[in-house]
Amino acid sequence: MIHILPDELVDRIAAGEVVERPSAVVKELVENALDAGAGQVDVHLEAGGRKLVKVTDDGEGISRDDLEKVYIRHATSKLSRLEDLFHIASLGFRGEALASIGAVSRMQITSRCRHGAEGACAANEGGRLLPVRPAGCPPGTTVEVKNLFYNVPARLNFLKTESTELSHCVNCVMRCALAFPDVGFTLLHNQRKVIRAEQNTTIQDRIARFFGKEVADGLIPIETEELGIRLSGFLGRPELGRHDLRRSFIFLNQRYISDRAVHAAIRRAYREVMPEKFQPVYFLHVGMPPDWVDVNVHPTKIEVRFLDGARVFSAVYKSIRNALAGNETCAAGLPPHGLNPSTGIRPSWIPAMPGPDPFFGEQAVAEGRGASAGARFDDPAGAGPRLSEKTPASHPDTGGLPGFGLHEQEEPIPLPERILQVHETYAVFETPDGLAIIDQHALHERVLFESLRREFECGGVRLQNLLLPSMLDLDPSQAARMNELCFDLSRLGIRAEPFGRDTLKITAVPALLKTIDPVTLTADILDRMMRGETGEQAYLDLLHRVACRGAVKAGHRLTAEELSALLITAGRIDFSGRCPHGRPTKVIFSKKDLEELFKRRGF
Ligand code: ADP
Ligand code: MG
């Protein structure tokens, strides 16, 4: 038999969603205060919030008439029409917090409008509303929630220790304080002060207060707009990296959110400068038009859904990456090495970089030599993607292949002075101020990654046709998706076509990676695709792996010319001081360091 549940029971069930623990009450009440335009919000807790949560604000207040409605489910002043739902500018809008909290506690709201003559008070005893009565109070609102879950013993049992519940409440107030640096906040627990943040401060002040000087001193400001998405706030220097997310904050239109895609985009950008196992520190405000995001997908609105997730990923990744690249301590490039780059031949394994080519000079770029020759994706009459190569007109002698044929010509290169390969792993050279040691694999990996990334960003990868096609056997799940995989591979610069039902015929690979066995390369990439990775994130991961596979290994003998060519190219890219996994590519000893090491000074 089907029952229609009584309102009281409906309210209790609904309360379970919104009010999970005391910190949820704190969150809802503080957000209401902020929506009411408060300049000061004071929170008092007892027993981790279980006995008492009291929030006082100096916001616009609630009129006596409205107090009559305040506990009614779906009663809100923030939304009136369906269209409003797609332009939410307030933190609340569902009109259910007060009804839900009232259903599972003894609650009282005392309020006076900013210009009202007197205040009023509305109480709710576990879902039973008492008549609104006049009350003396200053302008603003005080909400008291006592004995949370007194009528839901099962919920009480789920609560953790007082200190755990308190720490959730503290986190909640801290997030609001970081989102609204103009608003003053205090948090008292059992009469003891836990948080105090004055009005009209800056985010930096708040970060210093909550996380200490070390964090506050290690911040890189960010203020950008990319693809219509504004980013502002602070990024922690790589050294601040941690093993948890407790110093990683994302605010969307002043709402604290937890969004995996945004976190992933930030981490991805940080991978340039710190090892993957660390979690970067950041306090990032993301701003976008309210109709680009649906905040109504989670009862506590902590998760959101973006209209165009790929755009958000891309904007966040690019902005953070640029901010890090523009920061000297993060991007720390290579020192000048005194090599004369005006003449020489780039070895085939070192990619050309856009811009004036140090190996050929300005002219070479104008002729299309050396620099990336641009995008190659044609889609003739919807026949699916097809990669085509353009051969730079200036050297047909390369056998119709794009890329580096030219550089393999035997031409003399002037021997650079003072560069030495050590243990077939490192290069040592003199700098104007001391000496530098380079890890050849790490640096080459970075150079390859940068060049691949730039090629992709420009929309195309130069291809190298294989003299003989390579065959790769697919497993049944791969075979079932063969056409789709071929398309995705083509975006990565691997041209493959079905050959029979479960074999791929690989006919071209990225020119930069022609030294890798095409079957190994492709199988590796297919594995990732089969694990469900798509889009830019998987893409960049692949590039990392591809760069790693393609980079010269330790144990590989390089000539002085090759080493100097590598250094010259590295001088022209972002993040040349770190490999794509965040390891340093170089160690530098200044003259002063050397003098100290040899105790030449102060003796
Ligand atoms: P919502 O915030 O989603 O609108 P709530 O149940 O949290 O729903 O609050 C219901 C209504 O009560 C709000 O829309 C607002 O008009 C009023 N209100 C609640 N708290 C305050 C406050 N601190 N100051 C002013 N008005 C408030
Ligand atoms: Mg609310």
XYZ file of C-alpha atoms and ligand atoms in Angstrom:
631
model
C 0.000 0.000 0.000
C 1.261 3.495 -0.831
C 1.114 6.162 1.941
C 1.437 9.846 1.460
C 3.842 10.790 4.236
C 2.856 13.463 6.770
C 4.683 16.793 6.485
C 6.537 16.244 9.713
C 8.093 13.053 8.400
C 8.835 14.656 5.033
C 10.694 17.431 6.825
C 12.749 14.983 8.849
C 13.691 13.026 5.754
C 14.640 16.201 3.908
C 16.619 17.428 6.893
C 18.807 14.358 6.555
C 20.113 15.687 3.259
C 20.923 19.233 4.259
C 21.780 18.830 7.918
C 24.321 16.109 8.194
C 26.218 17.441 11.184
C 26.673 20.675 13.152
C 29.001 22.176 10.559
C 26.159 21.972 8.030
C 24.088 24.166 10.334
C 26.986 26.608 10.620
C 27.332 26.672 6.862
C 23.656 27.378 6.198
C 23.377 30.065 8.861
C 26.577 31.858 7.896
C 25.597 31.759 4.232
C 22.236 33.277 5.094
C 24.023 36.051 6.967
C 26.272 36.705 3.964
C 23.284 36.726 1.613
C 21.721 39.308 3.923
C 24.702 41.587 3.288
C 26.245 41.256 6.755
C 29.453 43.136 7.525
C 30.082 41.105 10.669
C 29.201 37.477 11.413
C 29.715 35.987 14.871
C 29.429 32.269 15.515
C 29.126 30.696 18.961
C 29.338 26.961 19.427
C 28.965 24.654 22.359
C 30.000 21.035 22.439
C 31.208 21.008 18.849
C 27.936 22.633 17.801
C 25.796 19.793 19.077
C 24.455 21.727 22.060
C 24.453 25.155 20.438
C 25.088 26.858 17.148
C 24.360 30.547 17.347
C 25.018 32.910 14.469
C 24.574 36.672 14.783
C 24.798 39.079 11.873
C 24.260 42.766 11.175
C 22.618 42.165 7.821
C 19.321 43.477 6.476
C 17.199 41.454 8.898
C 13.824 39.745 8.462
C 10.498 41.565 8.729
C 7.871 40.305 11.126
C 5.682 39.182 8.223
C 8.511 37.215 6.725
C 9.338 35.628 10.075
C 5.940 33.949 9.872
C 7.105 32.166 6.728
C 10.704 31.565 7.480
C 10.342 27.905 8.540
C 8.138 26.899 5.655
C 9.898 24.562 3.278
C 10.757 26.212 -0.054
C 10.130 29.647 1.398
C 12.852 31.952 0.121
C 13.352 35.596 -0.781
C 16.145 34.767 -3.245
C 14.232 33.155 -6.056
C 10.757 33.593 -7.443
C 10.674 32.416 -11.044
C 12.006 29.373 -12.821
C 14.411 31.517 -14.848
C 16.011 32.760 -11.642
C 17.328 29.270 -11.092
C 19.747 29.766 -13.954
C 21.129 33.060 -12.682
C 21.821 32.381 -9.056
C 23.885 35.126 -7.476
C 23.174 34.321 -3.816
C 24.621 31.476 -1.776
C 21.206 30.115 -0.814
C 18.143 29.754 -3.005
C 16.444 26.476 -2.137
C 14.540 27.856 0.828
C 14.885 24.696 2.834
C 17.728 25.189 5.297
C 15.734 26.811 8.077
C 12.845 24.370 7.682
C 15.238 21.425 7.783
C 17.277 22.614 10.723
C 14.110 23.488 12.639
C 12.794 19.982 12.123
C 15.715 18.407 13.974
C 16.509 20.921 16.752
C 15.085 23.561 19.030
C 15.532 26.711 17.051
C 14.891 30.400 17.445
C 15.326 33.299 15.015
C 15.388 36.819 16.392
C 15.572 39.576 13.862
C 15.064 43.251 13.248
C 15.113 44.941 9.861
C 17.772 47.587 9.325
C 15.250 50.402 9.591
C 12.588 48.579 11.601
C 11.392 49.991 14.907
C 11.438 46.692 16.768
C 12.374 43.094 16.338
C 10.516 39.802 16.490
C 11.279 36.216 17.300
C 10.129 32.966 15.672
C 10.763 29.647 17.378
C 10.579 26.114 16.043
C 10.551 23.140 18.422
C 11.586 20.185 16.297
C 9.095 21.039 13.572
C 6.400 22.602 15.813
C 6.153 26.334 15.107
C 5.447 28.709 17.987
C 3.665 32.034 17.380
C 5.915 34.911 16.319
C 6.353 37.341 19.208
C 7.920 40.797 19.524
C 11.475 40.924 20.801
C 13.980 43.617 21.654
C 17.150 43.280 19.576
C 19.567 45.338 17.507
C 19.187 45.435 13.703
C 20.272 42.179 12.108
C 19.546 38.553 12.811
C 20.458 36.018 15.461
C 19.720 32.372 14.850
C 20.101 29.903 17.711
C 20.040 26.165 17.116
C 20.015 24.104 20.329
C 20.272 20.372 20.902
C 20.710 19.380 17.314
C 19.228 15.954 16.517
C 17.590 15.701 19.949
C 14.638 14.088 18.198
C 16.696 11.955 15.778
C 18.774 9.686 18.033
C 20.109 7.716 15.068
C 21.760 10.878 13.773
C 23.293 11.668 17.117
C 25.047 8.327 17.052
C 26.752 9.258 13.828
C 28.331 12.375 15.239
C 32.047 12.218 15.959
C 33.946 13.607 18.916
C 33.473 17.193 19.949
C 36.837 18.172 18.528
C 36.142 16.539 15.166
C 32.793 18.271 14.856
C 34.409 21.517 15.885
C 37.084 21.183 13.222
C 34.402 20.773 10.552
C 32.745 23.949 11.806
C 36.064 25.792 11.811
C 36.709 24.729 8.214
C 33.334 26.005 7.236
C 33.834 29.457 8.771
C 37.334 29.621 7.355
C 36.062 28.965 3.828
C 33.498 31.732 4.162
C 36.138 34.070 5.571
C 38.430 33.363 2.615
C 35.579 33.922 0.184
C 34.469 37.202 1.790
C 37.549 39.067 2.972
C 35.519 42.239 3.576
C 33.286 40.608 6.151
C 34.446 40.248 9.752
C 34.119 36.818 11.391
C 34.522 35.444 14.870
C 34.090 31.885 16.045
C 33.865 31.020 19.739
C 33.738 27.484 21.033
C 32.696 26.924 24.656
C 33.388 30.660 25.119
C 36.943 30.295 23.792
C 38.003 32.268 20.739
C 38.893 30.036 17.795
C 38.726 32.403 14.818
C 38.895 36.130 14.663
C 39.097 37.880 11.320
C 38.588 41.634 11.164
C 36.408 43.381 8.613
C 37.811 44.791 5.384
C 40.956 42.733 5.217
C 42.513 41.079 2.192
C 42.617 37.420 1.262
C 46.335 37.531 1.965
C 45.761 38.722 5.511
C 43.313 35.910 6.038
C 45.668 33.331 4.600
C 48.423 34.565 6.916
C 46.070 34.396 9.870
C 44.770 30.914 9.156
C 47.829 29.221 7.686
C 50.783 31.168 9.025
C 53.519 33.289 7.617
C 55.300 30.575 5.704
C 52.295 30.045 3.470
C 51.483 33.746 3.189
C 55.054 34.511 2.136
C 55.063 31.802 -0.487
C 52.171 33.028 -2.591
C 52.075 33.955 -6.236
C 49.205 36.286 -7.115
C 47.052 35.402 -10.074
C 44.596 37.647 -11.888
C 43.590 36.573 -15.368
C 40.762 35.960 -17.725
C 40.815 33.088 -20.176
C 37.947 31.926 -22.380
C 35.577 34.223 -20.486
C 36.507 32.719 -17.126
C 38.090 34.990 -14.542
C 40.654 33.656 -12.123
C 42.044 35.540 -9.180
C 43.630 34.738 -5.874
C 46.882 33.144 -4.889
C 48.912 30.134 -5.850
C 51.339 28.574 -3.407
C 54.930 28.164 -4.520
C 55.829 24.568 -5.300
C 57.846 24.196 -2.083
C 54.617 24.542 -0.111
C 53.238 21.356 -1.683
C 51.566 18.946 0.726
C 50.009 15.549 0.862
C 46.446 16.691 1.468
C 43.926 19.150 0.115
C 43.581 21.187 3.285
C 45.225 24.241 1.800
C 43.659 23.964 -1.615
C 40.585 26.143 -1.983
C 38.390 26.822 -4.962
C 35.665 29.438 -4.838
C 33.204 29.780 -7.650
C 31.444 33.128 -7.701
C 32.304 33.424 -3.980
C 30.965 29.982 -3.172
C 33.399 27.396 -1.821
C 33.172 24.374 -4.058
C 34.834 21.038 -4.334
C 35.174 20.240 -7.981
C 37.345 17.402 -9.191
C 37.817 18.801 -12.657
C 39.024 22.185 -11.420
C 41.347 20.559 -8.891
C 42.640 18.296 -11.651
C 43.281 21.221 -13.982
C 45.255 23.019 -11.293
C 47.264 19.924 -10.414
C 47.950 19.322 -14.051
C 49.411 22.818 -14.403
C 51.469 22.355 -11.249
C 52.920 19.166 -12.590
C 55.254 21.419 -14.518
C 56.900 22.499 -11.319
C 56.341 19.906 -8.643
C 56.302 16.138 -8.375
C 52.900 14.608 -8.877
C 52.690 13.094 -5.416
C 52.377 16.557 -3.876
C 49.215 18.573 -3.690
C 49.698 22.249 -4.494
C 48.447 24.994 -2.191
C 46.038 27.490 -3.732
C 43.291 29.940 -2.910
C 41.585 30.422 -6.192
C 38.531 32.465 -7.017
C 36.846 31.466 -10.246
C 34.362 33.865 -11.748
C 31.967 33.158 -14.607
C 28.469 34.168 -15.634
C 25.987 32.425 -13.300
C 24.253 30.745 -16.214
C 27.425 28.857 -17.134
C 27.088 26.719 -14.067
C 24.358 24.738 -12.355
C 24.722 25.012 -8.598
C 21.534 23.110 -7.998
C 22.950 19.606 -8.294
C 23.867 18.930 -4.690
C 21.775 19.644 -1.568
C 24.629 21.523 0.098
C 25.723 23.063 -3.211
C 29.321 22.069 -2.648
C 29.440 20.336 -5.990
C 28.391 22.092 -9.142
C 27.974 21.213 -12.768
C 29.530 23.296 -15.501
C 27.781 23.868 -18.775
C 31.091 23.325 -20.552
C 33.486 21.395 -18.356
C 36.172 21.186 -21.021
C 36.240 24.962 -21.287
C 36.644 25.312 -17.543
C 39.446 22.748 -17.489
C 41.218 24.448 -20.319
C 40.855 27.958 -18.921
C 42.021 26.969 -15.462
C 44.921 24.889 -16.740
C 46.183 27.583 -19.081
C 45.796 30.415 -16.586
C 47.599 28.593 -13.811
C 50.296 27.382 -16.119
C 50.944 30.898 -17.382
C 50.986 32.279 -13.870
C 53.548 29.696 -12.824
C 55.587 30.178 -15.989
C 55.615 33.917 -15.368
C 56.928 33.469 -11.865
C 60.663 33.487 -11.650
C 61.082 31.121 -8.752
C 58.815 28.522 -10.317
C 59.828 28.685 -13.892
C 63.512 29.237 -13.048
C 65.004 28.756 -16.446
C 68.508 27.811 -17.357
C 71.372 30.181 -16.817
C 72.998 31.767 -19.837
C 75.732 29.484 -21.030
C 77.841 31.632 -23.287
C 77.465 29.452 -26.353
C 77.247 31.185 -29.652
C 74.119 29.955 -31.362
C 74.425 31.862 -34.596
C 75.488 28.954 -36.735
C 74.984 25.283 -36.296
C 72.773 22.336 -36.971
C 70.037 21.207 -34.718
C 70.310 17.480 -34.190
C 67.185 15.677 -35.369
C 66.110 14.724 -31.866
C 65.828 18.321 -30.738
C 62.625 19.972 -31.896
C 62.378 23.397 -33.411
C 60.650 26.013 -31.307
C 58.417 28.759 -32.643
C 59.989 32.172 -32.961
C 63.365 33.111 -34.360
C 65.334 29.931 -34.762
C 68.731 30.137 -33.154
C 70.080 27.610 -35.593
C 68.963 29.290 -38.745
C 68.166 32.819 -37.721
C 65.061 34.861 -38.514
C 65.003 33.878 -42.155
C 64.502 30.238 -41.525
C 61.218 30.817 -39.778
C 59.911 32.987 -42.542
C 60.639 30.199 -44.989
C 58.890 27.674 -42.818
C 62.014 25.824 -41.901
C 62.609 24.766 -38.399
C 59.438 26.154 -36.947
C 56.256 24.167 -36.664
C 54.470 24.293 -39.991
C 51.033 24.522 -38.431
C 47.880 22.502 -38.111
C 47.228 19.488 -40.250
C 43.721 18.375 -39.608
C 41.581 18.228 -42.699
C 38.137 16.802 -42.726
C 37.202 16.489 -46.368
C 33.460 16.201 -46.775
C 32.956 14.612 -43.403
C 35.129 11.660 -44.286
C 36.550 11.694 -40.800
C 39.837 13.149 -39.782
C 42.708 12.784 -42.100
C 46.150 13.987 -41.439
C 48.052 15.525 -44.223
C 51.603 16.701 -44.255
C 52.986 19.791 -45.825
C 56.522 19.692 -46.960
C 58.376 22.929 -46.455
C 59.099 24.144 -49.944
C 62.590 25.173 -49.065
C 63.987 21.602 -48.833
C 62.467 18.982 -51.071
C 65.558 17.052 -50.469
C 63.947 15.757 -47.279
C 62.163 13.056 -49.214
C 58.708 14.532 -48.849
C 58.753 14.274 -45.092
C 58.031 17.209 -42.884
C 60.221 18.028 -39.998
C 63.838 17.585 -39.517
C 65.383 16.012 -42.566
C 67.315 19.147 -43.121
C 69.041 19.075 -39.823
C 70.519 15.726 -40.455
C 72.739 17.067 -43.175
C 76.364 16.877 -42.335
C 77.392 20.447 -41.870
C 80.138 21.597 -39.609
C 79.110 23.085 -36.309
C 81.540 25.206 -34.374
C 82.659 23.418 -31.252
C 81.313 25.202 -28.215
C 83.780 25.962 -25.530
C 83.610 24.437 -22.099
C 80.831 21.916 -22.224
C 81.389 18.403 -21.058
C 79.287 15.283 -20.816
C 79.811 13.426 -17.556
C 78.961 9.740 -17.072
C 76.901 9.937 -20.238
C 74.176 11.468 -18.091
C 75.030 15.047 -17.236
C 76.414 18.066 -19.008
C 78.624 20.510 -17.172
C 79.285 23.985 -18.433
C 80.514 27.344 -17.294
C 78.074 30.188 -16.774
C 78.994 33.846 -16.366
C 78.522 33.450 -12.627
C 79.669 29.916 -11.899
C 78.902 26.506 -13.300
C 75.811 24.506 -14.129
C 75.138 20.796 -14.312
C 72.321 19.594 -16.534
C 70.509 16.272 -16.441
C 70.340 15.463 -20.148
C 67.275 13.232 -19.929
C 65.282 15.608 -17.736
C 66.075 18.603 -19.899
C 65.405 16.861 -23.171
C 62.133 15.576 -21.782
C 61.080 19.111 -20.975
C 62.092 20.337 -24.422
C 60.108 17.580 -26.107
C 57.085 18.117 -23.915
C 57.041 21.844 -24.557
C 57.314 21.403 -28.249
C 54.585 18.752 -28.352
C 52.349 20.875 -26.213
C 52.857 23.869 -28.472
C 52.168 21.806 -31.524
C 48.941 20.595 -30.003
C 47.926 24.049 -28.920
C 48.475 25.259 -32.458
C 46.200 22.496 -33.633
C 48.466 20.003 -35.289
C 51.365 17.654 -34.972
C 53.955 17.154 -37.650
C 53.908 13.629 -38.909
C 56.587 11.246 -39.950
C 55.466 8.631 -42.431
C 56.698 5.154 -41.688
C 58.590 3.472 -44.520
C 56.825 0.235 -43.643
C 53.502 0.321 -41.798
C 53.499 -1.297 -38.350
C 50.753 -3.676 -37.269
C 49.258 -3.684 -33.795
C 46.890 -6.408 -32.610
C 43.966 -5.146 -30.543
C 42.077 -6.901 -27.787
C 38.318 -7.352 -28.319
C 37.310 -4.290 -26.301
C 39.728 -2.148 -28.271
C 38.647 -3.704 -31.552
C 35.039 -2.803 -30.795
C 36.029 0.865 -30.620
C 38.492 0.789 -33.459
C 37.215 3.745 -35.479
C 36.868 5.991 -32.468
C 40.371 5.088 -31.306
C 41.784 5.838 -34.746
C 40.246 9.277 -34.537
C 41.654 9.948 -31.080
C 45.070 8.663 -32.119
C 45.019 10.981 -35.099
C 44.691 13.953 -32.771
C 47.850 12.798 -31.085
C 49.717 12.544 -34.337
C 49.466 8.815 -34.830
C 47.883 7.844 -38.113
C 46.349 4.423 -37.916
C 43.630 2.639 -39.807
C 41.724 -0.583 -39.317
C 43.371 -3.554 -40.960
C 40.928 -6.403 -40.779
C 38.729 -6.711 -37.719
C 41.237 -6.528 -34.893
C 44.464 -5.103 -36.209
C 45.565 -1.507 -36.552
C 47.838 -0.470 -39.352
C 50.035 2.394 -38.185
C 51.335 4.485 -41.053
C 52.647 7.652 -39.429
C 53.800 8.841 -36.023
C 54.639 12.290 -34.648
C 57.854 13.424 -36.284
C 59.332 14.208 -32.917
C 58.869 10.651 -31.777
C 60.077 8.753 -34.743
C 62.797 7.118 -32.698
C 60.224 5.214 -30.633
C 58.937 1.870 -31.813
C 55.525 2.808 -33.274
C 53.818 -0.295 -31.911
C 55.020 0.279 -28.364
C 54.074 3.939 -28.551
C 50.592 3.249 -29.845
C 49.871 0.351 -27.490
C 50.852 2.520 -24.581
C 48.531 5.303 -25.610
C 45.648 2.961 -26.329
C 45.891 1.602 -22.795
C 45.171 5.020 -21.390
C 42.320 5.661 -23.733
C 40.769 2.370 -22.774
C 40.900 3.426 -19.138
C 38.443 6.140 -20.039
C 40.716 9.125 -20.322
C 39.536 11.667 -22.826
C 39.926 15.309 -23.491
C 42.701 17.664 -22.715
C 43.701 16.037 -19.455
C 44.403 12.624 -20.934
C 45.956 14.399 -23.824
C 48.477 16.228 -21.701
C 49.217 13.077 -19.730
C 49.959 11.331 -22.956
C 52.271 14.086 -24.035
C 54.162 13.713 -20.815
C 54.601 10.036 -21.360
C 55.417 10.477 -24.966
C 58.047 13.087 -24.090
C 59.492 10.803 -21.451
C 59.721 7.910 -23.846
C 61.270 10.048 -26.535
C 63.895 11.796 -24.450
C 67.537 10.721 -24.612
C 68.291 8.462 -21.712
C 71.127 8.536 -19.276
C 73.897 6.415 -20.713
C 73.527 7.944 -24.124
C 76.702 9.529 -25.372
C 76.139 13.035 -26.717
C 78.604 15.232 -28.477
C 79.361 18.741 -27.333
C 77.465 20.026 -30.369
C 74.397 18.030 -29.450
C 74.535 19.183 -25.862
C 74.903 22.787 -26.822
C 72.027 22.499 -29.278
C 69.895 21.107 -26.480
C 70.829 23.984 -24.215
C 70.167 26.588 -26.849
C 66.711 25.195 -27.505
C 65.973 24.884 -23.805
C 66.770 28.546 -23.387
C 63.677 29.354 -25.390
C 60.988 27.455 -23.556
C 58.958 27.768 -20.372
C 59.903 25.787 -17.306
C 63.281 24.760 -18.664
C 64.473 24.496 -15.076
C 62.245 21.486 -14.382
C 61.402 18.306 -16.180
C 57.722 17.663 -16.840
C 57.554 15.561 -13.672
C 58.718 18.520 -11.625
C 62.287 17.299 -11.088
C 65.000 19.903 -11.552
C 66.848 19.767 -14.842
C 69.800 21.654 -13.516
C 71.974 22.240 -10.492
C 73.837 25.513 -10.299
C 76.886 26.464 -8.319
C 77.600 30.162 -8.278
C 81.152 31.371 -7.880
C 80.204 32.267 -4.349
C 78.961 28.746 -3.681
C 82.241 27.382 -4.958
C 84.246 29.783 -2.862
C 82.326 28.713 0.192
C 82.671 25.044 -0.600
C 86.408 25.424 -0.962
C 86.595 27.696 2.036
C 88.306 30.372 0.005
C 86.528 33.025 1.974
C 86.470 33.835 5.594
C 89.655 31.866 6.355
P 17.446 30.185 1.359
O 18.682 30.726 1.978
O 17.734 29.095 0.407
O 16.563 31.239 0.807
P 16.751 29.475 4.060
O 15.838 28.433 4.610
O 18.170 29.364 4.443
O 16.586 29.472 2.499
O 16.229 30.896 4.489
C 14.906 31.264 4.148
C 14.769 32.772 4.023
O 14.937 33.369 5.312
C 15.824 33.427 3.180
O 15.470 33.406 1.815
C 15.872 34.833 3.748
O 14.867 35.621 3.179
C 15.533 34.633 5.193
N 16.736 34.628 6.042
C 17.327 33.551 6.589
N 18.396 33.906 7.328
C 18.497 35.258 7.236
C 19.391 36.232 7.787
N 20.418 35.880 8.572
N 19.167 37.516 7.490
C 18.131 37.894 6.693
N 17.269 37.015 6.152
C 17.424 35.707 6.422
Mg 19.917 29.690 3.210
